[in-house]
XYZ file of C-alpha atoms in Angstrom:
508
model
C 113.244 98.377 213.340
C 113.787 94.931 211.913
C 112.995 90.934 213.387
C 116.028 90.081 213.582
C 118.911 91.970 215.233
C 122.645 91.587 215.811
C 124.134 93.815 218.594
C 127.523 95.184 218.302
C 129.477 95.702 222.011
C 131.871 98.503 221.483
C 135.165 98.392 223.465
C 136.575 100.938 221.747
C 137.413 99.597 218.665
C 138.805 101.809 215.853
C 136.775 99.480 213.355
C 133.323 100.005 215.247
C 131.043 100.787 212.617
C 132.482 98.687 210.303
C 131.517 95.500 211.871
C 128.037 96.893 212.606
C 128.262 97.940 208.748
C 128.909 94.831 207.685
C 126.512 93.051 209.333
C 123.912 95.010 207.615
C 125.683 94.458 204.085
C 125.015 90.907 204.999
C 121.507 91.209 205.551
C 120.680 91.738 209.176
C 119.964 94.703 211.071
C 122.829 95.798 213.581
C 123.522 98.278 216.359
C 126.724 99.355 217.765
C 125.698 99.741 221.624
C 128.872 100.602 224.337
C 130.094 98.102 226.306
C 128.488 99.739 229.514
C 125.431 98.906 227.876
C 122.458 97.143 230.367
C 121.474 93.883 229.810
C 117.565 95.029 228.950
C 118.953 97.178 225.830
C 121.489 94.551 224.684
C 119.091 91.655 224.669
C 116.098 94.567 222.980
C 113.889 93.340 220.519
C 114.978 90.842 217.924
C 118.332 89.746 219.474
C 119.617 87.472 216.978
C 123.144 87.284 217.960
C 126.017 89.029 219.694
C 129.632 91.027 218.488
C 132.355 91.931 220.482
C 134.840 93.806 219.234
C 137.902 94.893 219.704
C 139.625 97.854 221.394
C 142.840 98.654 223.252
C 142.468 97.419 226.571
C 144.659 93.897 227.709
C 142.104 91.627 229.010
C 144.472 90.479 231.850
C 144.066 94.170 233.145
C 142.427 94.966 236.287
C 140.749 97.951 235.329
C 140.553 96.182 231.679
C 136.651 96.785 230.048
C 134.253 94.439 230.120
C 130.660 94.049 229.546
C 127.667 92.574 230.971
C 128.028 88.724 232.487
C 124.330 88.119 231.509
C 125.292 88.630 227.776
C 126.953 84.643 227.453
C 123.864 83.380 229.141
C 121.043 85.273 226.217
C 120.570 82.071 224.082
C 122.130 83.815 220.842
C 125.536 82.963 219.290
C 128.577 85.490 220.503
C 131.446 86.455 218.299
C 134.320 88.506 219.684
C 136.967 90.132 217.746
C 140.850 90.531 218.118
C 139.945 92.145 222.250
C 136.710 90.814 222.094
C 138.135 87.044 221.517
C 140.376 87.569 224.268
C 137.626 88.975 226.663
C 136.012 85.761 226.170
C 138.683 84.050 226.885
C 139.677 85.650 229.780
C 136.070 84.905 231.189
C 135.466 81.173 230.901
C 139.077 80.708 232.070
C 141.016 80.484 228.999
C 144.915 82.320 229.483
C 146.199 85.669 227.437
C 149.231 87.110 227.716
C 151.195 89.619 225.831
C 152.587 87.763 222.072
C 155.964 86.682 222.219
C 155.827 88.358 218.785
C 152.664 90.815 217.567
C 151.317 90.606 214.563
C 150.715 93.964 212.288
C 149.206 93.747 208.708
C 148.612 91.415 206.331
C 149.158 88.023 208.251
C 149.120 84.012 206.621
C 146.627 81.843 208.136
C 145.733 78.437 208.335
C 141.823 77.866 208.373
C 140.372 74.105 210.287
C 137.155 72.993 209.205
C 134.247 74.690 210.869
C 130.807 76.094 209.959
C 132.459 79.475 210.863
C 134.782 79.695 207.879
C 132.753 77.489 205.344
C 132.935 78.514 201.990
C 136.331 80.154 202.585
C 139.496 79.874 200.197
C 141.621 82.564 201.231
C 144.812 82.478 203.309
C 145.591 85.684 204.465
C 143.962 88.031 207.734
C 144.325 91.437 209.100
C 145.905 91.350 212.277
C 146.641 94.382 214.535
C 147.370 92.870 218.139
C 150.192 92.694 221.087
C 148.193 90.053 222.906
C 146.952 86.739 222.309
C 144.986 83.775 223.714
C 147.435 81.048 224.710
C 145.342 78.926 226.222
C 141.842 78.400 225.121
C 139.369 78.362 227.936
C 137.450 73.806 228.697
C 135.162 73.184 226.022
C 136.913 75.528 223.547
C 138.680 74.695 220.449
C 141.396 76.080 218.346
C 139.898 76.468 214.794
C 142.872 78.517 212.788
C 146.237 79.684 213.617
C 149.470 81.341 211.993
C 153.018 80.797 212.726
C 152.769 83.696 215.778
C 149.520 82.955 216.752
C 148.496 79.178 217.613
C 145.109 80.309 218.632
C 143.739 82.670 215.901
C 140.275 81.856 216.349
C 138.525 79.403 218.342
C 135.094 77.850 218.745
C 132.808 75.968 221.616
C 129.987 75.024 219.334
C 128.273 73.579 222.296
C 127.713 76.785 223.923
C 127.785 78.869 220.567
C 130.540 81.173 221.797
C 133.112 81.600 218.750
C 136.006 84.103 218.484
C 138.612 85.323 216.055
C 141.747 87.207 216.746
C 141.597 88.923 213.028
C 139.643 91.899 211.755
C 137.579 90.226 209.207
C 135.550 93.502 209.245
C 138.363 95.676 207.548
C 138.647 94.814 203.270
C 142.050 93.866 203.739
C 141.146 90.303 205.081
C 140.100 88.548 202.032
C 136.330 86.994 202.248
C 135.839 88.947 205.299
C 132.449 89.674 204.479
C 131.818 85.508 204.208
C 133.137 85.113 207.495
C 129.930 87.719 208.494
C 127.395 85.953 206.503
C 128.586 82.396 208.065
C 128.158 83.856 211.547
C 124.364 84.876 210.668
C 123.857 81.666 209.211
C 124.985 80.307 212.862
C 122.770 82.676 214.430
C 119.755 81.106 212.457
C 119.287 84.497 210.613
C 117.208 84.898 207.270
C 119.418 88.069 206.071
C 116.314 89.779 204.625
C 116.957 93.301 205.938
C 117.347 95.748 203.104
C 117.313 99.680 203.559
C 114.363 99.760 200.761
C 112.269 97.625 202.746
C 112.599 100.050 206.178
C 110.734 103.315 203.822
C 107.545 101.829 204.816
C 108.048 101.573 208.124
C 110.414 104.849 208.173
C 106.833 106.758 206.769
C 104.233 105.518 209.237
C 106.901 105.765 212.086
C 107.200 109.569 211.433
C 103.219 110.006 211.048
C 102.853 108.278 214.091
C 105.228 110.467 216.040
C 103.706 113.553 214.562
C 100.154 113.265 214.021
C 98.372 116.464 213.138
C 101.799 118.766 214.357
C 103.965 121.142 212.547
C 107.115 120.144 211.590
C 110.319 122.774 210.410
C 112.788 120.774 208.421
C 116.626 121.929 208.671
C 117.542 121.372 204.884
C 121.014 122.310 204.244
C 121.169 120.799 200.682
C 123.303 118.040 201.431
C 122.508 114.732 201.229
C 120.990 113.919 204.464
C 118.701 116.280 205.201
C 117.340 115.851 201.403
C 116.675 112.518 202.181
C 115.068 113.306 205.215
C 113.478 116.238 204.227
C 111.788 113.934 201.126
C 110.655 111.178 203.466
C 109.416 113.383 205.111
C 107.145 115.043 202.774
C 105.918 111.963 201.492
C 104.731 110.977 205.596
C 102.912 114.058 206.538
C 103.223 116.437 202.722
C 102.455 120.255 203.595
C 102.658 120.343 207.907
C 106.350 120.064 206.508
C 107.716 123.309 206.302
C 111.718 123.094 205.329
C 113.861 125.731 206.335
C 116.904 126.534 204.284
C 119.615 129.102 206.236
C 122.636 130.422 204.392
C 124.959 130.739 207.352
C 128.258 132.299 205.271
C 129.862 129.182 205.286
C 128.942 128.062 202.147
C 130.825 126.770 198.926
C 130.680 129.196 195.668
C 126.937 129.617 194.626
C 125.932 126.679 196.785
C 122.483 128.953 198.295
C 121.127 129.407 194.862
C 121.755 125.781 193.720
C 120.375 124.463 196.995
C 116.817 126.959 196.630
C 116.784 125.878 192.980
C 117.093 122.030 193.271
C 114.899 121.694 196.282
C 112.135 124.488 195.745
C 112.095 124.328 191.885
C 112.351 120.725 191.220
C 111.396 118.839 193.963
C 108.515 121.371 194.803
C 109.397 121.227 198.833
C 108.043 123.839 200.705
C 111.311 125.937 201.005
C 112.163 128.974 203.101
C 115.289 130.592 202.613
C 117.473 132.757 205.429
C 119.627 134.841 204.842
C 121.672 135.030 208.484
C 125.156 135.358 206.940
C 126.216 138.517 209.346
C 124.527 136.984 212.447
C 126.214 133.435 212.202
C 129.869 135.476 211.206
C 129.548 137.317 214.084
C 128.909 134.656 216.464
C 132.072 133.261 214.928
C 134.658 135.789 215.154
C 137.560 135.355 216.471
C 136.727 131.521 217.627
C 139.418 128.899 216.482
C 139.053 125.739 218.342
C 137.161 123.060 216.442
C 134.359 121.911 219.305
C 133.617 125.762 220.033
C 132.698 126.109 215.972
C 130.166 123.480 215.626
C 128.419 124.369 219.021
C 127.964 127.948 218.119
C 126.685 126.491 214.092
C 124.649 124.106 216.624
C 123.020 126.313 218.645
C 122.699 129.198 216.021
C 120.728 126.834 214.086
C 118.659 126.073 216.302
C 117.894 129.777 217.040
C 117.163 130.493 213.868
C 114.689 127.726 213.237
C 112.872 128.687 216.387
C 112.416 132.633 215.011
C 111.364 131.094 211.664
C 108.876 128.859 213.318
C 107.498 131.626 215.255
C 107.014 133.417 211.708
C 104.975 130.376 210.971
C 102.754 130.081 213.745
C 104.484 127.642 215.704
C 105.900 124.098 214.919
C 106.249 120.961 217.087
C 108.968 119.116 215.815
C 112.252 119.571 214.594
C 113.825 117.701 211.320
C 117.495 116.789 211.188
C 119.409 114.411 208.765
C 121.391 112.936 211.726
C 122.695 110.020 210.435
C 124.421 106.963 212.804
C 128.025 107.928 211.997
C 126.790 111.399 213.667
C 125.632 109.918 216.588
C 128.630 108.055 216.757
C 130.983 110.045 216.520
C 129.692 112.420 218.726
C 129.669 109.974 221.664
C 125.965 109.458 221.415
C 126.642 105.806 221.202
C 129.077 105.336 223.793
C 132.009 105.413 221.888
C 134.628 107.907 222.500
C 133.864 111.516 221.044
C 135.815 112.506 218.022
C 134.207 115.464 216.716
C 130.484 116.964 217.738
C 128.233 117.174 214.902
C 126.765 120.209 215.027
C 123.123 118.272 214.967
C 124.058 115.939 217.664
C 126.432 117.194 220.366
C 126.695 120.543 219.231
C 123.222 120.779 220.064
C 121.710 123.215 222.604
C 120.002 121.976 225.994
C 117.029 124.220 225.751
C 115.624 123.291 222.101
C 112.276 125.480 221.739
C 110.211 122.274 220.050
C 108.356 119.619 221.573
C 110.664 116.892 219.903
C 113.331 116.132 217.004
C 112.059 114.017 213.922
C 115.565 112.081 213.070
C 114.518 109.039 210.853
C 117.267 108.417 209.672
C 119.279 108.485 212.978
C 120.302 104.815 212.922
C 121.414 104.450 208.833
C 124.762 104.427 207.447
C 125.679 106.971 204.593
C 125.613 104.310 201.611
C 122.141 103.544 203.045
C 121.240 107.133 202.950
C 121.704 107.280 199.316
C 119.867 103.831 198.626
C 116.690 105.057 200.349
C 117.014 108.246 198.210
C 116.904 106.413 195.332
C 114.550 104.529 196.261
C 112.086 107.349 197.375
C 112.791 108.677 194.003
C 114.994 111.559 193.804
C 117.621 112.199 191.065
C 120.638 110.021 191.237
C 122.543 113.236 190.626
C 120.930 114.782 193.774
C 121.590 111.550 196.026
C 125.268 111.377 195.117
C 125.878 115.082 195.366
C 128.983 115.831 197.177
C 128.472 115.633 201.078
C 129.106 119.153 202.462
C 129.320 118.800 206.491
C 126.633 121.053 208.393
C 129.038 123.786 209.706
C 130.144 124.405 206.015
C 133.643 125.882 205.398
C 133.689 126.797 208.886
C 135.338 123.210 209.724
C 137.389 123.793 206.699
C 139.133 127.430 207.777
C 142.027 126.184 210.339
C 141.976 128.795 213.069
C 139.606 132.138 213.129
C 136.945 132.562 210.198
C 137.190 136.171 208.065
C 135.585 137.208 204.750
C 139.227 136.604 203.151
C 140.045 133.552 204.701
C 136.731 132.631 202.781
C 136.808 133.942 199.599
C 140.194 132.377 198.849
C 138.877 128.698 200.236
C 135.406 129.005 198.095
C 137.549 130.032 194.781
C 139.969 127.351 195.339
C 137.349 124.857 196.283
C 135.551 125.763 193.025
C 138.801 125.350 190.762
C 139.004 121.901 192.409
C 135.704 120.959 191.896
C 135.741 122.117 188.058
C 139.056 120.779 187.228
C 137.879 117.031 188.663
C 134.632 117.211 186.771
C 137.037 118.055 183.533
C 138.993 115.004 184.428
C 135.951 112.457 184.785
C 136.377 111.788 188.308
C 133.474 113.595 190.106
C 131.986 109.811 190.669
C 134.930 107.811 191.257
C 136.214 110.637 194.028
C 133.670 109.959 197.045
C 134.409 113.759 198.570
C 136.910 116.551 197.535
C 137.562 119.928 198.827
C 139.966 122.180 199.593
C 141.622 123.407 203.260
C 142.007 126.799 203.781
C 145.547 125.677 206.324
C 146.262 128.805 207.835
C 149.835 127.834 207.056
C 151.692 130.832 205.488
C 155.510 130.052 203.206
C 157.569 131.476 201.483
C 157.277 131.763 197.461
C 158.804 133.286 194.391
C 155.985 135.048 192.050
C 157.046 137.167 189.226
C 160.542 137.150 190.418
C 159.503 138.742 193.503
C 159.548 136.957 197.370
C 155.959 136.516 198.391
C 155.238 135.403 202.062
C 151.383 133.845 201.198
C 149.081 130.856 202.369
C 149.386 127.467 201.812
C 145.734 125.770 200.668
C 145.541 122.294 201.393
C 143.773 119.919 198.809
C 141.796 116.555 200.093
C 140.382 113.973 198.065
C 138.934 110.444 199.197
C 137.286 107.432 198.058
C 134.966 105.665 200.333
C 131.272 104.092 200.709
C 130.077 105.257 204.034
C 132.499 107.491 205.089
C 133.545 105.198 208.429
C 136.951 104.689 206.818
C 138.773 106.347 203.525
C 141.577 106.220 201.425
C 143.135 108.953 199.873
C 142.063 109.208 195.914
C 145.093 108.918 193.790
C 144.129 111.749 191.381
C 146.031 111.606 188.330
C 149.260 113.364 188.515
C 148.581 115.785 185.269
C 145.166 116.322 187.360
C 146.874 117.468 190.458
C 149.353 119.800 188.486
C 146.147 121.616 186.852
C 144.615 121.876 190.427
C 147.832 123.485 191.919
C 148.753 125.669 188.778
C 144.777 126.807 188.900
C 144.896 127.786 192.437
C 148.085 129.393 192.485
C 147.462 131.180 189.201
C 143.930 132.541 189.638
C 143.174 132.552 193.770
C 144.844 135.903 195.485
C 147.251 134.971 198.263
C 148.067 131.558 197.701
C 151.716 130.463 196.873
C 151.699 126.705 197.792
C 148.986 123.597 197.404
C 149.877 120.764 199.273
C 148.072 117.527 198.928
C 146.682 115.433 202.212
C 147.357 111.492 201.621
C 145.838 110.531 205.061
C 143.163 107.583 205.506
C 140.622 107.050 208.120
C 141.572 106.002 210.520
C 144.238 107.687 211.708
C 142.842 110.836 210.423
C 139.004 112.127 209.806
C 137.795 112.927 206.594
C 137.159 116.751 207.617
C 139.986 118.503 209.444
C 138.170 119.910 211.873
């Protein structure tokens, strides 16, 4: 995909994609590959340079992880981070041992001269650790400290091996993103990568891998598989057939905008489904999480096999799998948070010769820059994501035809009231929870005993980590008096103010 690469090494690292994110805001190309990784797909095409990152092992551990030997001995420059400095250390002999005192937050640094930190002024890090290198490893050098850390980063320019005990990755460590482009610049990279310049390459990959097949696109309307679904179009035009399947789950009038936007106006060859019963069905009764999006996985996948049959017969399979899907299903080694229903919620026996994923290795923000740049409506491209299993990951518990007509009224209310208030753009994503939670209330001077909707709002650029928006409190009241007023069986709103991490955007 690009000349120059920069691999990630996951240890487990709560900050993962962010340092493989900002690597590509920087200019270069990354992957985020586990730590179990071989040698042969570290060192891959391109290798430019190396990341380690952190994660919650102690590197004096036996059973502590570690990575490949051979990746010190590749000829490109190595960075580890917070457990990834001390893995290093640990290696070439260095000593760390649990901190005499550990180091949470916002921490005051002191910065030597070295190529690593050039260019930076500020005097403040993000620290999160309960070890620390206290004794840097022959030929290394201490290159910043604080008053609890003597060894906050260090450096053996001789063998290009640096590390810092800080998460310059996270936007709380001031010029973070300088520290990035200096390590580039010590890996001898040019920094020309841009997500315009891959739509090229993302076109004559896809005609390559399809030739003269048939190809059924899963379009759910979001922003993904629109993408997708465009790029598409423009590879291989009319052996694209998209297939559009309301599945029940679906927000207040969402079918007939979807139909209209991508049938009327961007003249894709749409099919809509109607498999509202069969998909409720499937679903009743089911509560846990995991069991939802494999049944929405492999329900999908049976419909687009009957609908291909209709057809004639297709080869491939389109998906707007992005890299936080593969990620966070596990795909990439990393731990498995939740299975996206086009990823690990997928079925074993798949009735098409292949999947057509282009955008399987992209980031969300990139996402919408290609969509831009392939043309489509900047109202279209920043619509608001709407995950693949629909309000099915927003019911808490078992899924009935109440349970969904209250969430899609109070979702619309929400959705109305912060396009009123201006802040449809500034909010990344906003919906509403349908909690399952039922309290006690007082409603025309009578005791009701009704549900509890939950309302979440958060700002963000790629959806790897959030913060809660901090609607307006008039805003909130509207919201709350809305729902409560005008959405049968609601007597309480309650607002979520979690980030991610610790929680996930969705809450299932």
């Amino acid at each position: 995909m690009a000349t120059e690469r920069i691999v990630v090494i996951d240890f487990g690292a709560q900050y993962n994609q962010l340092i493989a994110r900002r690597v590509r805001e920087a200019g270069v190309y990354s992957e985020l590959l586990p730590c179990t990784a071989p040698l042969e797909r570290i060192r891959g095409g391109g290798l430019s340079g190396i990341i380690l990152s952190g994660g919650p092992d102690s590197a004096y551990w036996d059973n502590a992880r570690g990575c490949e030997a051979g990746v010190f001995t590749l000829g490109v420059p190595v960075l580890g981070i917070c457990y990834g400095m001390q893995y290093i250390a640990a290696q070439f002999g260095g000593e760390v041992r649990e901190a005499p005192v550990r180091e949470f937050g916002k921490t005051a640094i002191r910065y030597a001269q070295h190529p690593l930190f050039a260019g930076i002024t500020a005097d403040s890090v993000w620290m999160t650790h309960n070890d620390s290198v206290t004794k840097v490893p022959e030929g290394f050098t201490a290159i910043a400290s604080t008053d609890n850390c003597p060894v906050a980063a260090f450096a053996c320019d001789e063998k290009r091996i640096y590390g810092i005990q800080f998460h310059a990755e996270v936007t709380h460590t001031p010029q973070g993103a300088k520290i990035f482009e200096n390590f580039l610049s010590l890996c001898g990279c040019a920094r020309s990568y841009s997500v315009e310049g891959l739509a090229d390459k993302l076109i004559a990959d896809v005609r390559a891998q399809v030739g003269s097949g048939r190809v059924i696109g899963a379009l759910s309307g979001g922003v993904d598989s629109s993408v997708a679904s465009v790029l598409v179009h423009r590879a291989i035009g009319d052996q694209l057939t998209c297939i559009f399947v309301d599945h029940g789950l679906l927000r207040e009038n969402e079918a007939r905008e979807v139909v209209g936007f991508y049938r009327d106006t961007l003249n894709l060859n749409l099919i809509a489904v109607d498999a509202r019963e069969r998909f409720l069905q499937k679903l009743a009764g089911v509560t846990e999480p995991e069991r939802k999006r494999k049944i929405i996985g492999e329900e999908f996948i049976r419909v687009f096999e009957e609908e291909a049959k209709k057809l004639g017969g297709a080869d491939y399979l389109l998906q707007g799998t992005i890299y936080p899907d593969v990620i966070e299903s596990g795909s990439a080694g990393s731990a498995v948070i939740k299975s996206h229903h086009n990823v690990g919620g997928l079925p074993k026996d798949v009735g098409f010769k292949g999947l057509i994923e282009p955008l399987r290795m992209l980031f969300k923000d990139e996402v919408r820059a290609l969509g831009e740049h392939l043309g489509i409506a900047h109202e279209l491209v920043w619509r608001q994501p709407f995950p693949g299993p629909g309000l099915a990951v927003r019911v808490l518990g078992d899924i009935t035809e109440e349970k969904l007509h209250i969430l899609r009224r109070s979702d619309a209310i929400l959705r109305e009231e912060i396009q009123n208030a201006g802040l449809s753009e500034a909010i990344w994503q906003y919906f509403t929870v349908f909690t399952g939670i039922r309290s006690v209330g007082v409603m025309g001077d009578l005791r009701t005993y009704d549900y509890a909707i939950g309302v979440r709002a958060v700002t963000s650029t790629d959806a790897m980590t959030v913060e809660w928006a901090e609607i307006p409190y008039p805003v909130l009241r509207r919201i709350s008096e809305r729902i409560i007023a005008e959405v049968p069986h609601v007597n309480r709103v309650v607002y979520d103010i979690t980030s991610k991490p610790p929680g996930t955007i969705e809450w299932e």
